[in-house]
PDB file of C-alpha atoms in Angstrom:
ATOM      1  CA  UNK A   1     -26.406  -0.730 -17.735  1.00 92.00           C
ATOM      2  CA  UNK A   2     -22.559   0.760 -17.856  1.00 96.00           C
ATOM      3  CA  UNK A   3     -22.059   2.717 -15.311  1.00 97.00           C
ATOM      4  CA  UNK A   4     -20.209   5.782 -16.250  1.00 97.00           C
ATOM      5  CA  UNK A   5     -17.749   8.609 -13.922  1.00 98.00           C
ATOM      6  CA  UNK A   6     -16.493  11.819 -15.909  1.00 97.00           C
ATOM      7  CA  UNK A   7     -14.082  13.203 -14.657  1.00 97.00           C
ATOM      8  CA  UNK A   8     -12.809  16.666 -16.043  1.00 95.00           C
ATOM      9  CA  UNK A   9     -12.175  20.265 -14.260  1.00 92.00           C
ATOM     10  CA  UNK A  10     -13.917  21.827 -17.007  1.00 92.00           C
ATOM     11  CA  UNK A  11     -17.938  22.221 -16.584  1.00 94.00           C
ATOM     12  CA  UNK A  12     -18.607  22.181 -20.196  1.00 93.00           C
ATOM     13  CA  UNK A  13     -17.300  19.009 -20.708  1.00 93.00           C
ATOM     14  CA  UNK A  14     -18.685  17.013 -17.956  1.00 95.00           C
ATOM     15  CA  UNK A  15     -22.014  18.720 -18.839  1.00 95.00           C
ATOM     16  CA  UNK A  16     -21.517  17.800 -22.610  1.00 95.00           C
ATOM     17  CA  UNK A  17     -20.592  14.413 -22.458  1.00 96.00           C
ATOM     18  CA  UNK A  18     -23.186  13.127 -18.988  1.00 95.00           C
ATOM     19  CA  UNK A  19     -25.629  14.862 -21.859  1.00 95.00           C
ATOM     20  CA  UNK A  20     -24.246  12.399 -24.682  1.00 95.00           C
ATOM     21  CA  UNK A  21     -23.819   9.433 -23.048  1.00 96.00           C
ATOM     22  CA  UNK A  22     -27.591   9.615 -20.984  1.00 95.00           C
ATOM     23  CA  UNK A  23     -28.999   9.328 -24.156  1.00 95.00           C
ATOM     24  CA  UNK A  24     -27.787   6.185 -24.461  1.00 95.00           C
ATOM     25  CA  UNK A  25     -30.314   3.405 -23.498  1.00 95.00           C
ATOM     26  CA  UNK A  26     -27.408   1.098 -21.793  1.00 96.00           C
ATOM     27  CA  UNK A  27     -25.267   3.639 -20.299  1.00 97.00           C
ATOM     28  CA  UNK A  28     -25.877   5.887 -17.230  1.00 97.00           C
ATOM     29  CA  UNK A  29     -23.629   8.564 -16.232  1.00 97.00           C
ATOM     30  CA  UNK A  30     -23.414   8.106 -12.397  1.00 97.00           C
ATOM     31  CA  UNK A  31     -21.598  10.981 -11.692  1.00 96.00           C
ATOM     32  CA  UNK A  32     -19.398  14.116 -13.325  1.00 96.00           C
ATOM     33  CA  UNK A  33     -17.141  15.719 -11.012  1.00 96.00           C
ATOM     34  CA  UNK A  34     -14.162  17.371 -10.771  1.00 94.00           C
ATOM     35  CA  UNK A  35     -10.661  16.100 -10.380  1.00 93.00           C
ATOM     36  CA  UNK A  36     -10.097  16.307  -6.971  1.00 92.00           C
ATOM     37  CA  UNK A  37     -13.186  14.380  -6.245  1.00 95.00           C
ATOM     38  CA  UNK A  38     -12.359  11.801  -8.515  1.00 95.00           C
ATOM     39  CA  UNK A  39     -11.461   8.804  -6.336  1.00 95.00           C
ATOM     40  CA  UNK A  40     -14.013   9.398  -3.331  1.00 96.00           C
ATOM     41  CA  UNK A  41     -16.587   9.556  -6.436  1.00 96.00           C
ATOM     42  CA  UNK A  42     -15.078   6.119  -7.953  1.00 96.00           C
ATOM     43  CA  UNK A  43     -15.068   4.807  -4.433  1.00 96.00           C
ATOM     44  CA  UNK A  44     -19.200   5.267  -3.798  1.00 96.00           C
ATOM     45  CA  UNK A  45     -20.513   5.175  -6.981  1.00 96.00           C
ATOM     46  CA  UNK A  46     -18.720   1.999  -7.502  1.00 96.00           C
ATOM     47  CA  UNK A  47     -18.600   2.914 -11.744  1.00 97.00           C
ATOM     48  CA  UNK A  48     -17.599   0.553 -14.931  1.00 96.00           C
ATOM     49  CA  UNK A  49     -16.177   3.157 -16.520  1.00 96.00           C
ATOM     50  CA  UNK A  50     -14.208   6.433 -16.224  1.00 97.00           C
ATOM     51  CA  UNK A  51     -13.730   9.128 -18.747  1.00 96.00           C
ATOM     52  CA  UNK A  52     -10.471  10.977 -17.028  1.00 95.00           C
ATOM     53  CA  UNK A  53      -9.019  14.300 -17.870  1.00 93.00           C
ATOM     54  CA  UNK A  54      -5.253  13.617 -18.575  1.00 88.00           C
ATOM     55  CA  UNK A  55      -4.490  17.435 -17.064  1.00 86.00           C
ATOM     56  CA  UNK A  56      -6.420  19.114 -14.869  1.00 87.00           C
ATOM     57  CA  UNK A  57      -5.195  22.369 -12.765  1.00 84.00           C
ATOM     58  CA  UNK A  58      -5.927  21.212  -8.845  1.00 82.00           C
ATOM     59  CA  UNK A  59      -4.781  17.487  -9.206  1.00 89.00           C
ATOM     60  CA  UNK A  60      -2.592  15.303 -11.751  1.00 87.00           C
ATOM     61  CA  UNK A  61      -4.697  13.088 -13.887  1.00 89.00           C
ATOM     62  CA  UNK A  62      -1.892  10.205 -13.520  1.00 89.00           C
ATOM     63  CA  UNK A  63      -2.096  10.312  -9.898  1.00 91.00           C
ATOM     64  CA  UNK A  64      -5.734   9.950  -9.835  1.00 93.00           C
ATOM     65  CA  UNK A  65      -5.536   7.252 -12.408  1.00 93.00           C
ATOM     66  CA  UNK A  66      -3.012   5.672 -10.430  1.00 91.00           C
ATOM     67  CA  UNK A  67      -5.457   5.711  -7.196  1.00 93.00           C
ATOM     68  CA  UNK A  68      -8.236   4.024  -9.628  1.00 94.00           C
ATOM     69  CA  UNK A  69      -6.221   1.135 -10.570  1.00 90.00           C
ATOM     70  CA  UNK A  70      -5.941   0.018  -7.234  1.00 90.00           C
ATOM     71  CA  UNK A  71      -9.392   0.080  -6.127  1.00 93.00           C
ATOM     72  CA  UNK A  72     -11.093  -3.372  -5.010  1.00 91.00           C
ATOM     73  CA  UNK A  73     -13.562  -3.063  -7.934  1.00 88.00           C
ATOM     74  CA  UNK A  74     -10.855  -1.210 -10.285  1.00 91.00           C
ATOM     75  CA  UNK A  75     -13.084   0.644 -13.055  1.00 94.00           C
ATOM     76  CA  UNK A  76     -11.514   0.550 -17.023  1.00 93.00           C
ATOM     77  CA  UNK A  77     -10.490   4.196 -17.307  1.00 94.00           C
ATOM     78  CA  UNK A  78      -9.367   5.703 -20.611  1.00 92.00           C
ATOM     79  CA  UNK A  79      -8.534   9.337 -20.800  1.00 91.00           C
ATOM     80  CA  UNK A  80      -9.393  12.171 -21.830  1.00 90.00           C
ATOM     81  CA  UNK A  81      -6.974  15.134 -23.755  1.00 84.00           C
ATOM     82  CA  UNK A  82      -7.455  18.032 -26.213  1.00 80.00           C
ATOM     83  CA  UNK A  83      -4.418  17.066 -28.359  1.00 68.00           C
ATOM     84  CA  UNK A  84      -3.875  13.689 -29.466  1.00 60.00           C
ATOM     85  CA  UNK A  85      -0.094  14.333 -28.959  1.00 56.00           C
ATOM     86  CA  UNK A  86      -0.228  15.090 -25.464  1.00 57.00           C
ATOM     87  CA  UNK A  87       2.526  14.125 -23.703  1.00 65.00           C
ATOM     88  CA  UNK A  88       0.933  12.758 -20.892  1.00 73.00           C
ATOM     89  CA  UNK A  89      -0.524  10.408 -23.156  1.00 73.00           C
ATOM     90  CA  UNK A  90       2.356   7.210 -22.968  1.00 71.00           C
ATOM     91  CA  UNK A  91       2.918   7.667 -19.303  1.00 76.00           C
ATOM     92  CA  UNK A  92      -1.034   6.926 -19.256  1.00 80.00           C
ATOM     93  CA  UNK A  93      -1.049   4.176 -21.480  1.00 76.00           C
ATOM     94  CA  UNK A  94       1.796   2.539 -18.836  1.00 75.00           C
ATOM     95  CA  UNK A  95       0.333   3.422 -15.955  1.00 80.00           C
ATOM     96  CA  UNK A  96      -2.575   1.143 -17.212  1.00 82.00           C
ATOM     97  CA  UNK A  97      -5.582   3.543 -18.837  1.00 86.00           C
ATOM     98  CA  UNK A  98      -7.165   1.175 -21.283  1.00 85.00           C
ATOM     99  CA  UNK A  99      -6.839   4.428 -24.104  1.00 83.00           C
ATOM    100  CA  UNK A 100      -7.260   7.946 -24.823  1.00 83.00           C
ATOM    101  CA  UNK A 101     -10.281   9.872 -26.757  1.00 86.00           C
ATOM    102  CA  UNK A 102     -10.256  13.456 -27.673  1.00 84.00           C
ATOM    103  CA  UNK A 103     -12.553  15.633 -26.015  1.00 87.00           C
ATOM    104  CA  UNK A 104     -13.817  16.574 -29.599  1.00 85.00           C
ATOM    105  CA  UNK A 105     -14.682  13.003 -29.999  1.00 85.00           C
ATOM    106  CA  UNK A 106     -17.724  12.734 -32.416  1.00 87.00           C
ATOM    107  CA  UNK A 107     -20.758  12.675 -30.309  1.00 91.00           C
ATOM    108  CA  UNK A 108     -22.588   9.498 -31.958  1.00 91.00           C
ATOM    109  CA  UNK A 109     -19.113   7.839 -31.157  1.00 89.00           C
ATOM    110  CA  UNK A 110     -18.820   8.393 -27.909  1.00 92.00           C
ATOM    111  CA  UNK A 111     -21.957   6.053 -26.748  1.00 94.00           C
ATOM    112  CA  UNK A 112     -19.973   3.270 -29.152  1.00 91.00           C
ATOM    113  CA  UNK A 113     -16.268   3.967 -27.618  1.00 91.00           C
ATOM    114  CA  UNK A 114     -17.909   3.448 -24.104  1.00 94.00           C
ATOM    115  CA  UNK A 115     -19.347   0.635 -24.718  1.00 93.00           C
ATOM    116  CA  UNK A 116     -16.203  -0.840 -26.254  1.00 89.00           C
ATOM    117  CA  UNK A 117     -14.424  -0.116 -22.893  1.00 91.00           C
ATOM    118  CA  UNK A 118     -16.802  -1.494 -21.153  1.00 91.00           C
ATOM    119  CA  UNK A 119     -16.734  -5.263 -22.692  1.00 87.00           C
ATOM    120  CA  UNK A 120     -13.168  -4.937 -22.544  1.00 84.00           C
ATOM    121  CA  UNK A 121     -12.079  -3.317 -25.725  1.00 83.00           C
ATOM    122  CA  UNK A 122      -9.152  -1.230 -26.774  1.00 77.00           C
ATOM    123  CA  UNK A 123     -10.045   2.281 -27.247  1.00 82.00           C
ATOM    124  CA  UNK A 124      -7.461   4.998 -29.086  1.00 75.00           C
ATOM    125  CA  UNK A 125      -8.371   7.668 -30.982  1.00 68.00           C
ATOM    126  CA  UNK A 126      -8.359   7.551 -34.653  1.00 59.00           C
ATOM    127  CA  UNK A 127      -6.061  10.915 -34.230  1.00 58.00           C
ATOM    128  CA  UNK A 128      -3.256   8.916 -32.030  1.00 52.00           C
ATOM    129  CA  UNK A 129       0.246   9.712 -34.287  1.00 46.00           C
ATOM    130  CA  UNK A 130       3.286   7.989 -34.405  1.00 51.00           C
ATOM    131  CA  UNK A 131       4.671  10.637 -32.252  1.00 49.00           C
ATOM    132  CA  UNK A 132       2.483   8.923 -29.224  1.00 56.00           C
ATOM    133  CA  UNK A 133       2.884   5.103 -30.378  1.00 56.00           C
ATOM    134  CA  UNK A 134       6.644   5.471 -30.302  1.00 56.00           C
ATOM    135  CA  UNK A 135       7.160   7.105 -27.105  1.00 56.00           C
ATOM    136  CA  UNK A 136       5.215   5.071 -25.458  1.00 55.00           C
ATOM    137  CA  UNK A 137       7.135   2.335 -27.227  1.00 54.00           C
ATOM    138  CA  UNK A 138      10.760   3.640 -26.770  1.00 55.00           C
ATOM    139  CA  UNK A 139      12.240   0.946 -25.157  1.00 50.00           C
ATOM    140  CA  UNK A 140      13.574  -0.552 -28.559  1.00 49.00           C
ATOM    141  CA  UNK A 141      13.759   0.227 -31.794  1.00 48.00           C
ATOM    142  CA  UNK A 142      10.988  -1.082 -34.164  1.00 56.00           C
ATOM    143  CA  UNK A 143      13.027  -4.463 -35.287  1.00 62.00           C
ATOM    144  CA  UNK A 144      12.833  -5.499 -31.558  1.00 66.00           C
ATOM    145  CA  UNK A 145       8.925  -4.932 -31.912  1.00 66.00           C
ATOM    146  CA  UNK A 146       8.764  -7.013 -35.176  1.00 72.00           C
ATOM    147  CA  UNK A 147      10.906  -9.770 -33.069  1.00 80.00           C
ATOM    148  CA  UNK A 148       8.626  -9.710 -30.494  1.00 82.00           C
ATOM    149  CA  UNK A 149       5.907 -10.492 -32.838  1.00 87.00           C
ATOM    150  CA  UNK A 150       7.667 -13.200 -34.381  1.00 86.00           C
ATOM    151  CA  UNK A 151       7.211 -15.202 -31.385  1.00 86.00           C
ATOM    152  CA  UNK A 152       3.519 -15.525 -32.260  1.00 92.00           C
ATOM    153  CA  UNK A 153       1.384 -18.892 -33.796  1.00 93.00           C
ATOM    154  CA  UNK A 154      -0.469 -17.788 -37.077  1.00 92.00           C
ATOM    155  CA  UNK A 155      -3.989 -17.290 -34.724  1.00 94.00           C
ATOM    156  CA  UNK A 156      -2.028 -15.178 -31.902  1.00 94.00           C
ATOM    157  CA  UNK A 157      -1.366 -13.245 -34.265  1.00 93.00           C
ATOM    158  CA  UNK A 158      -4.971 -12.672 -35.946  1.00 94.00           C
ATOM    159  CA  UNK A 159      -6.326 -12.208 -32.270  1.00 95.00           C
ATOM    160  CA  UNK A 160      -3.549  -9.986 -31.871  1.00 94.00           C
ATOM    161  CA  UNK A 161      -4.182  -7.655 -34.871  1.00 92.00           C
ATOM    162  CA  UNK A 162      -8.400  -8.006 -34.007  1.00 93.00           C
ATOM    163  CA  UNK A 163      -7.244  -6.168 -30.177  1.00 90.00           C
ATOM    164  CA  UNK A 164      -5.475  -3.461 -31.782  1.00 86.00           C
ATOM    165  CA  UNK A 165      -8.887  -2.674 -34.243  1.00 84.00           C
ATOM    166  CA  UNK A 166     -10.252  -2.271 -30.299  1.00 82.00           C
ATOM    167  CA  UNK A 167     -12.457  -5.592 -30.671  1.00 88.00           C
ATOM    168  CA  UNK A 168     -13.294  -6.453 -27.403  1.00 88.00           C
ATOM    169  CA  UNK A 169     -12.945 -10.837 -26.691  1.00 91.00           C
ATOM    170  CA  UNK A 170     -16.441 -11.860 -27.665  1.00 91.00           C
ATOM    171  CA  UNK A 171     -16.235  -9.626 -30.652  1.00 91.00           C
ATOM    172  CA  UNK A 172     -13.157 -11.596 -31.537  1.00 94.00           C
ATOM    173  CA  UNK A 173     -14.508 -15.035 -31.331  1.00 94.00           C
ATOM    174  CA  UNK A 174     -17.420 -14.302 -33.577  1.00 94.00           C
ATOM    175  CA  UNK A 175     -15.212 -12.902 -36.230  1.00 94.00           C
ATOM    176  CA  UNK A 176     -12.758 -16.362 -35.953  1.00 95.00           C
ATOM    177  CA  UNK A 177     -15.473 -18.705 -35.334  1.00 95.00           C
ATOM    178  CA  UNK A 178     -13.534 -19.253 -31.872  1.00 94.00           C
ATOM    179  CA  UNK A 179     -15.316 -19.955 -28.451  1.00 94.00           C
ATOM    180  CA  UNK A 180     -14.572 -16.951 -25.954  1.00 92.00           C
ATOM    181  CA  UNK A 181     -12.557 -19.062 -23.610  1.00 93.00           C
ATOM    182  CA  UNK A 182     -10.703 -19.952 -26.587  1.00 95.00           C
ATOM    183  CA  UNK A 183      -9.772 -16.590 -27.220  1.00 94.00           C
ATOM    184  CA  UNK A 184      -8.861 -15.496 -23.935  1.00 92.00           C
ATOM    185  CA  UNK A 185      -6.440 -18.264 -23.373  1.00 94.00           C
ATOM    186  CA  UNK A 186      -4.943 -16.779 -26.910  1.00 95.00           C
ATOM    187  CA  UNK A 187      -4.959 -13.361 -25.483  1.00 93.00           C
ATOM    188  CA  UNK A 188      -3.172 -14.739 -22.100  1.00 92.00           C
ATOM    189  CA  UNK A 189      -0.493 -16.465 -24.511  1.00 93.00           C
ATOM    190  CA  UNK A 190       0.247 -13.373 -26.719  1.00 93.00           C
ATOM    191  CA  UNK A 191       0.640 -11.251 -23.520  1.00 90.00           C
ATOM    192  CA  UNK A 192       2.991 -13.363 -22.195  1.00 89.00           C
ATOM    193  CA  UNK A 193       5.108 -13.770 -25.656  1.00 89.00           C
ATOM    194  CA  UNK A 194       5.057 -10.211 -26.037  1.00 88.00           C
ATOM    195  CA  UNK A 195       6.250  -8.880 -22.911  1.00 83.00           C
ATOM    196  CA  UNK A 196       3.049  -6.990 -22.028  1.00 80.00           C
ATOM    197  CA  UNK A 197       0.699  -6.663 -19.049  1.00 75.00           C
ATOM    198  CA  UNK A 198      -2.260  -5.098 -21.271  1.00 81.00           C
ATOM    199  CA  UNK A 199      -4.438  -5.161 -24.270  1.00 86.00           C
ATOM    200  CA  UNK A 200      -3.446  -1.705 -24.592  1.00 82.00           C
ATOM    201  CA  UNK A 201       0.139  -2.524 -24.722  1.00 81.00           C
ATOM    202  CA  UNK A 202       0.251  -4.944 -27.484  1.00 85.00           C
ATOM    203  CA  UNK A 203      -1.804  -2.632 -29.429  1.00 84.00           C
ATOM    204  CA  UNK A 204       0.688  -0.547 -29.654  1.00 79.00           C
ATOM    205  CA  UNK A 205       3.232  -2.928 -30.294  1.00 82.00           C
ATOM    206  CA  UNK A 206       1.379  -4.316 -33.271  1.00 84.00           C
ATOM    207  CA  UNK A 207       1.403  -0.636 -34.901  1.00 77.00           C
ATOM    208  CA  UNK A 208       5.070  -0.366 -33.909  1.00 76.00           C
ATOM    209  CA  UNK A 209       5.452  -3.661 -35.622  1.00 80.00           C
ATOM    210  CA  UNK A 210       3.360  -2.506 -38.908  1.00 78.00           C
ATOM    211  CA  UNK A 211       0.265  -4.920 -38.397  1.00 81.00           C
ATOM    212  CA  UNK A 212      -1.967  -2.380 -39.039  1.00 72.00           C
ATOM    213  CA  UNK A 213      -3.098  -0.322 -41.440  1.00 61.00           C
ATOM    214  CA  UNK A 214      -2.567   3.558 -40.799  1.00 51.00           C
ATOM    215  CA  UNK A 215      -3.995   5.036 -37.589  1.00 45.00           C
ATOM    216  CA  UNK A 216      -7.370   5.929 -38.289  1.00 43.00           C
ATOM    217  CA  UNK A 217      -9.325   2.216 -38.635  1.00 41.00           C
ATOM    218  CA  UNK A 218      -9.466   1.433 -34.857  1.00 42.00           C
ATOM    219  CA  UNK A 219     -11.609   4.887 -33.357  1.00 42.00           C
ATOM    220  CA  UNK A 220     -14.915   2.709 -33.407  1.00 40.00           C
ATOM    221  CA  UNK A 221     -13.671  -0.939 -31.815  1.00 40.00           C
TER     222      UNK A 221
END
């Protein structure tokens, strides 16, 4: 089972999506709680995953996702926002959420986008615009991206472009024919070329550097 924390100051939401997501035969909502009970919740209920509001009125969703990332048994937390061009949304993606959904997310997604997360997959909504990939990539201009990229083998480069579609690394090796160890020490090597401590990270690099095709192809992992 995947073990599943909301996290929103909104009842209607956390109501909405425990509903979703306990329909789900793997995935059990452990808790849905507000904001300031966030990391006590995290703490006891020990969860795989957590949905977090990027903005919520009695604490700041990147201090709470801060206090996450540090916990013995760190859950994968993505986030959660209204508008896709939030500007919260970079200093989340550095501060190490594994991506962003919309709280409009389509319902028989959601269960899929979870699970994604869970195994280790990249997760960005099909909504996120240029406007988010380059300020979360503003350190250079896009020819220092494409340099970066350069610096890949032909493979590092496939497993590269597989991350950014949100496939977590077992989905990966069955789509190269590679063992999973195999792709992990890949992933470990592209990291390290590219400057980047997270999946998340290069995924945005490889849109910066015009791998992809246009946002919209990697919603489902």
């Amino acid at each position: 089972m995947i073990r599943v924390l909301v996290v929103d100051d909104e009842a209607l939401i956390r109501t909405g999506f425990e509903h979703i997501l306990s329909a789900a035969d793997d995935i059990e909502v452990v808790g849905a709680v507000v904001g300031g009970q966030a990391v006590a919740a995290a703490e006891r209920l020990t969860p795989d995953v957590v949905l977090l509001d990027i903005r919520m009125p009695d604490v700041d969703g990147l201090s709470v996702l801060a206090r996450l990332r540090v916990l013995p048994a760190a859950p994968v937390v993505a986030m959660l926002t209204t508008f896709d061009m939030d500007e919260y949304v970079a200093a989340a993606l550095r501060s190490g959420a594994s991506g962003f959904l919309l709280k409009d997310t389509d319902p028989v997604q959601l269960p899929v986008l979870v699970r994604t997360l869970a195994q280790g997959g990249v997760v960005l909504s099909s909504s996120v615009t240029r406007t988010v990939v380059d300020g979360y990539l503003a350190n250079g201009p896009q020819h220092a991206a494409l340099r970066r990229v350069t610096r890949l083998t032909g493979r590092e480069k496939a497993v590269l472009i597989l991350i950014a579609e949100g496939l977590p690394n077992t989905a990966i090796a069955a789509r190269l024919h590679l063992s999973t160890g195999t792709v992990k020490d890949h992933v470990s090597a592209l990291l390290s070329k590219l400057c980047v401590g997270s999946r998340v990270q290069a995924a945005l690099l490889a849109e910066r550097a015009g791998l992809l095709k246009p946002p919209g192809a990697r919603e489902e992992g």
